mmCIF file with all atom_site columns, C-alpha atoms in Angstrom:
data_model
loop_
_atom_site.group_PDB
_atom_site.id
_atom_site.type_symbol
_atom_site.label_atom_id
_atom_site.label_alt_id
_atom_site.label_comp_id
_atom_site.label_asym_id
_atom_site.label_entity_id
_atom_site.label_seq_id
_atom_site.pdbx_PDB_ins_code
_atom_site.Cartn_x
_atom_site.Cartn_y
_atom_site.Cartn_z
_atom_site.occupancy
_atom_site.B_iso_or_equiv
_atom_site.pdbx_formal_charge
_atom_site.auth_seq_id
_atom_site.auth_comp_id
_atom_site.auth_asym_id
_atom_site.auth_atom_id
_atom_site.pdbx_PDB_model_num
ATOM 1   C CA . MET T 1 1   ? -34.945 13.665  29.027  1.00 56.00 ? 1   MET T CA 1
ATOM 2   C CA . PRO T 1 2   ? -32.585 16.419  27.866  1.00 62.00 ? 2   PRO T CA 1
ATOM 3   C CA . ALA T 1 3   ? -31.175 16.244  24.347  1.00 64.00 ? 3   ALA T CA 1
ATOM 4   C CA . GLU T 1 4   ? -27.634 14.945  24.108  1.00 69.00 ? 4   GLU T CA 1
ATOM 5   C CA . LYS T 1 5   ? -24.946 17.364  23.058  1.00 69.00 ? 5   LYS T CA 1
ATOM 6   C CA . PRO T 1 6   ? -23.379 16.545  19.688  1.00 63.00 ? 6   PRO T CA 1
ATOM 7   C CA . VAL T 1 7   ? -19.902 15.105  19.892  1.00 59.00 ? 7   VAL T CA 1
ATOM 8   C CA . PRO T 1 8   ? -17.411 17.140  17.852  1.00 60.00 ? 8   PRO T CA 1
ATOM 9   C CA . VAL T 1 9   ? -15.664 15.110  15.193  1.00 49.00 ? 9   VAL T CA 1
ATOM 10  C CA . ARG T 1 10  ? -12.115 16.060  14.329  1.00 56.00 ? 10  ARG T CA 1
ATOM 11  C CA . SER T 1 11  ? -11.033 15.349  10.771  1.00 52.00 ? 11  SER T CA 1
ATOM 12  C CA . GLN T 1 12  ? -7.916  13.243  10.328  1.00 64.00 ? 12  GLN T CA 1
ATOM 13  C CA . ARG T 1 13  ? -7.157  14.314  6.762   1.00 70.00 ? 13  ARG T CA 1
ATOM 14  C CA . ALA T 1 14  ? -4.136  12.533  5.431   1.00 75.00 ? 14  ALA T CA 1
ATOM 15  C CA . GLU T 1 15  ? -1.286  14.436  3.891   1.00 89.00 ? 15  GLU T CA 1
ATOM 16  C CA . VAL T 1 16  ? -1.208  14.002  0.117   1.00 93.00 ? 16  VAL T CA 1
ATOM 17  C CA . PRO T 1 17  ? 2.138   12.439  -0.800  1.00 94.00 ? 17  PRO T CA 1
ATOM 18  C CA . SER T 1 18  ? 4.283   13.621  -3.683  1.00 95.00 ? 18  SER T CA 1
ATOM 19  C CA . ALA T 1 19  ? 5.766   11.252  -6.227  1.00 96.00 ? 19  ALA T CA 1
ATOM 20  C CA . ASP T 1 20  ? 9.367   12.083  -5.299  1.00 96.00 ? 20  ASP T CA 1
ATOM 21  C CA . GLU T 1 21  ? 9.097   10.323  -1.928  1.00 95.00 ? 21  GLU T CA 1
ATOM 22  C CA . PHE T 1 22  ? 8.746   6.844   -3.503  1.00 97.00 ? 22  PHE T CA 1
ATOM 23  C CA . ARG T 1 23  ? 11.568  4.505   -4.576  1.00 94.00 ? 23  ARG T CA 1
ATOM 24  C CA . PHE T 1 24  ? 9.598   1.607   -6.010  1.00 97.00 ? 24  PHE T CA 1
ATOM 25  C CA . TRP T 1 25  ? 7.034   1.909   -8.790  1.00 98.00 ? 25  TRP T CA 1
ATOM 26  C CA . LEU T 1 26  ? 4.531   -0.499  -10.300 1.00 98.00 ? 26  LEU T CA 1
ATOM 27  C CA . PRO T 1 27  ? 2.743   0.521   -13.509 1.00 98.00 ? 27  PRO T CA 1
ATOM 28  C CA . ALA T 1 28  ? -0.887  -0.609  -13.713 1.00 97.00 ? 28  ALA T CA 1
ATOM 29  C CA . ARG T 1 29  ? -4.103  0.089   -15.555 1.00 96.00 ? 29  ARG T CA 1
ATOM 30  C CA . THR T 1 30  ? -7.564  0.652   -14.150 1.00 95.00 ? 30  THR T CA 1
ATOM 31  C CA . ARG T 1 31  ? -10.421 -1.162  -15.857 1.00 92.00 ? 31  ARG T CA 1
ATOM 32  C CA . ASN T 1 32  ? -14.090 -0.395  -16.390 1.00 91.00 ? 32  ASN T CA 1
ATOM 33  C CA . ARG T 1 33  ? -14.984 -3.277  -14.074 1.00 92.00 ? 33  ARG T CA 1
ATOM 34  C CA . ASP T 1 34  ? -13.109 -1.506  -11.226 1.00 93.00 ? 34  ASP T CA 1
ATOM 35  C CA . THR T 1 35  ? -15.746 1.228   -11.056 1.00 91.00 ? 35  THR T CA 1
ATOM 36  C CA . ASP T 1 36  ? -18.767 1.828   -8.863  1.00 90.00 ? 36  ASP T CA 1
ATOM 37  C CA . GLN T 1 37  ? -22.165 3.136   -9.984  1.00 90.00 ? 37  GLN T CA 1
ATOM 38  C CA . PHE T 1 38  ? -20.730 6.681   -10.127 1.00 89.00 ? 38  PHE T CA 1
ATOM 39  C CA . GLY T 1 39  ? -17.863 5.780   -12.489 1.00 88.00 ? 39  GLY T CA 1
ATOM 40  C CA . HIS T 1 40  ? -15.170 6.035   -9.793  1.00 91.00 ? 40  HIS T CA 1
ATOM 41  C CA . VAL T 1 41  ? -12.571 3.336   -9.230  1.00 95.00 ? 41  VAL T CA 1
ATOM 42  C CA . ASN T 1 42  ? -14.025 1.749   -6.106  1.00 94.00 ? 42  ASN T CA 1
ATOM 43  C CA . HIS T 1 43  ? -12.333 1.228   -2.753  1.00 93.00 ? 43  HIS T CA 1
ATOM 44  C CA . ALA T 1 44  ? -11.993 -2.531  -3.170  1.00 95.00 ? 44  ALA T CA 1
ATOM 45  C CA . ALA T 1 45  ? -10.250 -2.116  -6.530  1.00 96.00 ? 45  ALA T CA 1
ATOM 46  C CA . MET T 1 46  ? -7.857  0.435   -5.014  1.00 96.00 ? 46  MET T CA 1
ATOM 47  C CA . ALA T 1 47  ? -7.080  -1.967  -2.148  1.00 97.00 ? 47  ALA T CA 1
ATOM 48  C CA . THR T 1 48  ? -6.309  -4.671  -4.726  1.00 96.00 ? 48  THR T CA 1
ATOM 49  C CA . LEU T 1 49  ? -3.998  -2.349  -6.683  1.00 97.00 ? 49  LEU T CA 1
ATOM 50  C CA . LEU T 1 50  ? -2.147  -1.475  -3.464  1.00 98.00 ? 50  LEU T CA 1
ATOM 51  C CA . GLU T 1 51  ? -1.847  -5.185  -2.646  1.00 97.00 ? 51  GLU T CA 1
ATOM 52  C CA . GLU T 1 52  ? -0.336  -5.881  -6.075  1.00 97.00 ? 52  GLU T CA 1
ATOM 53  C CA . SER T 1 53  ? 2.230   -3.181  -5.394  1.00 98.00 ? 53  SER T CA 1
ATOM 54  C CA . ARG T 1 54  ? 3.161   -4.635  -1.979  1.00 98.00 ? 54  ARG T CA 1
ATOM 55  C CA . ILE T 1 55  ? 3.552   -8.109  -3.470  1.00 97.00 ? 55  ILE T CA 1
ATOM 56  C CA . ALA T 1 56  ? 5.719   -6.775  -6.323  1.00 97.00 ? 56  ALA T CA 1
ATOM 57  C CA . LEU T 1 57  ? 7.870   -4.903  -3.796  1.00 97.00 ? 57  LEU T CA 1
ATOM 58  C CA . ILE T 1 58  ? 8.445   -7.769  -1.347  1.00 96.00 ? 58  ILE T CA 1
ATOM 59  C CA . PHE T 1 59  ? 8.540   -10.651 -3.813  1.00 96.00 ? 59  PHE T CA 1
ATOM 60  C CA . ALA T 1 60  ? 10.657  -8.911  -6.460  1.00 95.00 ? 60  ALA T CA 1
ATOM 61  C CA . PRO T 1 61  ? 12.703  -11.270 -8.663  1.00 95.00 ? 61  PRO T CA 1
ATOM 62  C CA . GLU T 1 62  ? 15.959  -10.100 -7.055  1.00 94.00 ? 62  GLU T CA 1
ATOM 63  C CA . LEU T 1 63  ? 14.618  -11.224 -3.642  1.00 95.00 ? 63  LEU T CA 1
ATOM 64  C CA . GLU T 1 64  ? 13.243  -14.578 -4.815  1.00 94.00 ? 64  GLU T CA 1
ATOM 65  C CA . VAL T 1 65  ? 15.744  -16.716 -2.907  1.00 95.00 ? 65  VAL T CA 1
ATOM 66  C CA . GLU T 1 66  ? 15.393  -14.633 0.271   1.00 94.00 ? 66  GLU T CA 1
ATOM 67  C CA . THR T 1 67  ? 11.588  -14.714 0.315   1.00 95.00 ? 67  THR T CA 1
ATOM 68  C CA . GLN T 1 68  ? 11.034  -18.396 -0.496  1.00 95.00 ? 68  GLN T CA 1
ATOM 69  C CA . GLY T 1 69  ? 8.846   -19.989 2.154   1.00 95.00 ? 69  GLY T CA 1
ATOM 70  C CA . ILE T 1 70  ? 7.656   -16.570 3.368   1.00 96.00 ? 70  ILE T CA 1
ATOM 71  C CA . ASP T 1 71  ? 4.101   -15.245 3.314   1.00 97.00 ? 71  ASP T CA 1
ATOM 72  C CA . LEU T 1 72  ? 3.218   -11.593 3.794   1.00 97.00 ? 72  LEU T CA 1
ATOM 73  C CA . LEU T 1 73  ? 0.428   -10.853 6.276   1.00 96.00 ? 73  LEU T CA 1
ATOM 74  C CA . VAL T 1 74  ? -1.155  -7.407  6.355   1.00 97.00 ? 74  VAL T CA 1
ATOM 75  C CA . ALA T 1 75  ? -1.779  -6.634  10.030  1.00 97.00 ? 75  ALA T CA 1
ATOM 76  C CA . SER T 1 76  ? -3.100  -3.126  9.408   1.00 97.00 ? 76  SER T CA 1
ATOM 77  C CA . LEU T 1 77  ? -4.079  -1.117  6.336   1.00 97.00 ? 77  LEU T CA 1
ATOM 78  C CA . SER T 1 78  ? -5.106  2.526   6.380   1.00 96.00 ? 78  SER T CA 1
ATOM 79  C CA . MET T 1 79  ? -6.256  4.007   3.069   1.00 96.00 ? 79  MET T CA 1
ATOM 80  C CA . HIS T 1 80  ? -6.863  7.666   2.229   1.00 95.00 ? 80  HIS T CA 1
ATOM 81  C CA . PHE T 1 81  ? -8.727  8.863   -0.847  1.00 94.00 ? 81  PHE T CA 1
ATOM 82  C CA . HIS T 1 82  ? -7.616  12.276  -2.112  1.00 94.00 ? 82  HIS T CA 1
ATOM 83  C CA . LYS T 1 83  ? -9.414  12.610  -5.475  1.00 94.00 ? 83  LYS T CA 1
ATOM 84  C CA . GLU T 1 84  ? -11.876 10.690  -7.609  1.00 93.00 ? 84  GLU T CA 1
ATOM 85  C CA . LEU T 1 85  ? -10.125 8.232   -9.923  1.00 95.00 ? 85  LEU T CA 1
ATOM 86  C CA . ARG T 1 86  ? -11.922 7.186   -13.088 1.00 93.00 ? 86  ARG T CA 1
ATOM 87  C CA . ALA T 1 87  ? -11.346 4.209   -15.356 1.00 92.00 ? 87  ALA T CA 1
ATOM 88  C CA . PRO T 1 88  ? -10.003 3.076   -17.682 1.00 92.00 ? 88  PRO T CA 1
ATOM 89  C CA . GLY T 1 89  ? -6.583  4.615   -17.458 1.00 94.00 ? 89  GLY T CA 1
ATOM 90  C CA . ASP T 1 90  ? -2.900  4.160   -16.815 1.00 97.00 ? 90  ASP T CA 1
ATOM 91  C CA . ILE T 1 91  ? -1.705  4.615   -13.252 1.00 98.00 ? 91  ILE T CA 1
ATOM 92  C CA . ARG T 1 92  ? 1.433   3.962   -11.269 1.00 98.00 ? 92  ARG T CA 1
ATOM 93  C CA . ILE T 1 93  ? 1.698   2.895   -7.676  1.00 98.00 ? 93  ILE T CA 1
ATOM 94  C CA . GLY T 1 94  ? 4.575   4.199   -5.607  1.00 98.00 ? 94  GLY T CA 1
ATOM 95  C CA . ALA T 1 95  ? 5.852   2.393   -2.520  1.00 98.00 ? 95  ALA T CA 1
ATOM 96  C CA . ARG T 1 96  ? 8.523   2.864   0.094   1.00 97.00 ? 96  ARG T CA 1
ATOM 97  C CA . VAL T 1 97  ? 9.373   1.038   3.272   1.00 97.00 ? 97  VAL T CA 1
ATOM 98  C CA . THR T 1 98  ? 9.328   3.423   6.229   1.00 97.00 ? 98  THR T CA 1
ATOM 99  C CA . ARG T 1 99  ? 10.248  0.967   9.006   1.00 97.00 ? 99  ARG T CA 1
ATOM 100 C CA . ILE T 1 100 ? 11.624  -2.546  9.276   1.00 97.00 ? 100 ILE T CA 1
ATOM 101 C CA . GLY T 1 101 ? 11.535  -4.532  12.504  1.00 97.00 ? 101 GLY T CA 1
ATOM 102 C CA . SER T 1 102 ? 12.725  -8.057  13.146  1.00 97.00 ? 102 SER T CA 1
ATOM 103 C CA . SER T 1 103 ? 9.762   -9.674  11.318  1.00 97.00 ? 103 SER T CA 1
ATOM 104 C CA . SER T 1 104 ? 7.554   -6.736  10.325  1.00 98.00 ? 104 SER T CA 1
ATOM 105 C CA . LEU T 1 105 ? 7.681   -3.641  8.180   1.00 97.00 ? 105 LEU T CA 1
ATOM 106 C CA . ASP T 1 106 ? 5.661   -0.527  7.396   1.00 98.00 ? 106 ASP T CA 1
ATOM 107 C CA . ILE T 1 107 ? 4.976   0.392   3.781   1.00 98.00 ? 107 ILE T CA 1
ATOM 108 C CA . ARG T 1 108 ? 3.742   3.784   2.540   1.00 98.00 ? 108 ARG T CA 1
ATOM 109 C CA . GLN T 1 109 ? 2.064   3.712   -0.878  1.00 98.00 ? 109 GLN T CA 1
ATOM 110 C CA . ALA T 1 110 ? 0.266   6.035   -3.266  1.00 98.00 ? 110 ALA T CA 1
ATOM 111 C CA . ILE T 1 111 ? -1.677  5.725   -6.506  1.00 98.00 ? 111 ILE T CA 1
ATOM 112 C CA . PHE T 1 112 ? -0.857  8.322   -9.161  1.00 97.00 ? 112 PHE T CA 1
ATOM 113 C CA . ALA T 1 113 ? -2.189  9.140   -12.606 1.00 96.00 ? 113 ALA T CA 1
ATOM 114 C CA . GLY T 1 114 ? 0.215   11.590  -14.146 1.00 94.00 ? 114 GLY T CA 1
ATOM 115 C CA . ALA T 1 115 ? 1.434   13.872  -11.361 1.00 94.00 ? 115 ALA T CA 1
ATOM 116 C CA . THR T 1 116 ? -1.817  13.649  -9.392  1.00 96.00 ? 116 THR T CA 1
ATOM 117 C CA . CYS T 1 117 ? -2.086  11.493  -6.274  1.00 97.00 ? 117 CYS T CA 1
ATOM 118 C CA . PHE T 1 118 ? -5.532  9.896   -6.013  1.00 96.00 ? 118 PHE T CA 1
ATOM 119 C CA . ALA T 1 119 ? -5.068  7.656   -2.969  1.00 97.00 ? 119 ALA T CA 1
ATOM 120 C CA . SER T 1 120 ? -2.449  6.779   -0.380  1.00 97.00 ? 120 SER T CA 1
ATOM 121 C CA . ALA T 1 121 ? -2.061  4.044   2.199   1.00 97.00 ? 121 ALA T CA 1
ATOM 122 C CA . GLU T 1 122 ? 0.019   2.852   5.092   1.00 97.00 ? 122 GLU T CA 1
ATOM 123 C CA . ALA T 1 123 ? 0.330   -0.890  5.694   1.00 98.00 ? 123 ALA T CA 1
ATOM 124 C CA . VAL T 1 124 ? 1.888   -2.786  8.582   1.00 98.00 ? 124 VAL T CA 1
ATOM 125 C CA . CYS T 1 125 ? 3.024   -6.158  7.269   1.00 98.00 ? 125 CYS T CA 1
ATOM 126 C CA . VAL T 1 126 ? 4.446   -9.237  8.960   1.00 98.00 ? 126 VAL T CA 1
ATOM 127 C CA . PHE T 1 127 ? 6.620   -11.928 7.408   1.00 98.00 ? 127 PHE T CA 1
ATOM 128 C CA . LEU T 1 128 ? 5.233   -15.380 8.255   1.00 97.00 ? 128 LEU T CA 1
ATOM 129 C CA . GLY T 1 129 ? 6.814   -18.750 7.652   1.00 96.00 ? 129 GLY T CA 1
ATOM 130 C CA . HIS T 1 130 ? 4.663   -20.525 5.056   1.00 94.00 ? 130 HIS T CA 1
ATOM 131 C CA . GLU T 1 131 ? 4.751   -23.825 6.942   1.00 95.00 ? 131 GLU T CA 1
ATOM 132 C CA . THR T 1 132 ? 5.088   -22.661 10.560  1.00 96.00 ? 132 THR T CA 1
ATOM 133 C CA . ARG T 1 133 ? 2.634   -19.704 10.366  1.00 96.00 ? 133 ARG T CA 1
ATOM 134 C CA . LEU T 1 134 ? 4.938   -17.969 12.849  1.00 97.00 ? 134 LEU T CA 1
ATOM 135 C CA . PRO T 1 135 ? 6.674   -14.596 12.388  1.00 97.00 ? 135 PRO T CA 1
ATOM 136 C CA . ALA T 1 136 ? 9.768   -15.016 10.208  1.00 97.00 ? 136 ALA T CA 1
ATOM 137 C CA . PRO T 1 137 ? 12.835  -12.762 10.374  1.00 97.00 ? 137 PRO T CA 1
ATOM 138 C CA . VAL T 1 138 ? 13.491  -10.138 7.729   1.00 97.00 ? 138 VAL T CA 1
ATOM 139 C CA . SER T 1 139 ? 16.885  -11.066 6.277   1.00 96.00 ? 139 SER T CA 1
ATOM 140 C CA . ASP T 1 140 ? 19.705  -8.541  5.983   1.00 96.00 ? 140 ASP T CA 1
ATOM 141 C CA . THR T 1 141 ? 19.544  -8.849  2.182   1.00 95.00 ? 141 THR T CA 1
ATOM 142 C CA . VAL T 1 142 ? 15.819  -8.015  2.112   1.00 96.00 ? 142 VAL T CA 1
ATOM 143 C CA . ARG T 1 143 ? 16.332  -5.211  4.635   1.00 96.00 ? 143 ARG T CA 1
ATOM 144 C CA . LYS T 1 144 ? 19.127  -3.609  2.588   1.00 95.00 ? 144 LYS T CA 1
ATOM 145 C CA . HIS T 1 145 ? 17.161  -3.907  -0.657  1.00 94.00 ? 145 HIS T CA 1
ATOM 146 C CA . LEU T 1 146 ? 13.981  -2.385  0.777   1.00 95.00 ? 146 LEU T CA 1
ATOM 147 C CA . LEU T 1 147 ? 15.818  0.455   2.481   1.00 93.00 ? 147 LEU T CA 1
ATOM 148 C CA . GLY T 1 148 ? 18.022  1.109   -0.558  1.00 87.00 ? 148 GLY T CA 1
ATOM 149 C CA . THR T 1 149 ? 21.269  0.449   1.267   1.00 82.00 ? 149 THR T CA 1
ATOM 150 C CA . SER T 1 150 ? 22.448  -2.522  -0.821  1.00 63.00 ? 150 SER T CA 1
#
């Protein structure tokens, strides 16, 4: 039986975002318990930090009335790791909404320490009614706030 030819793999390296593209910021701190055996902040901890940022963005105090009875479902999450992040340390997580549909939105995020971007992500999120578990509309107030047009 002849040997199979190797399949070429094309790298899909993500573009490293710059801090000036983000409107919303959440300060945070990495902890020793967030690290793996190599001393890096692990992937699960980074996913949790990104989740905290999305929750702070969507459920901000100024949107409390508009988001009552709404849950946020992450339909897709793509994470990119640009540099090794070590703990403990102060970080900030930038976020911006890049698209809003009738009940869904896309959020671009990045984790920075100083001016350096360590990780970035793109999330597709859906608003769900807490009781109905069905897609819920994004209100005009939420839309304007997230897009910075209010």
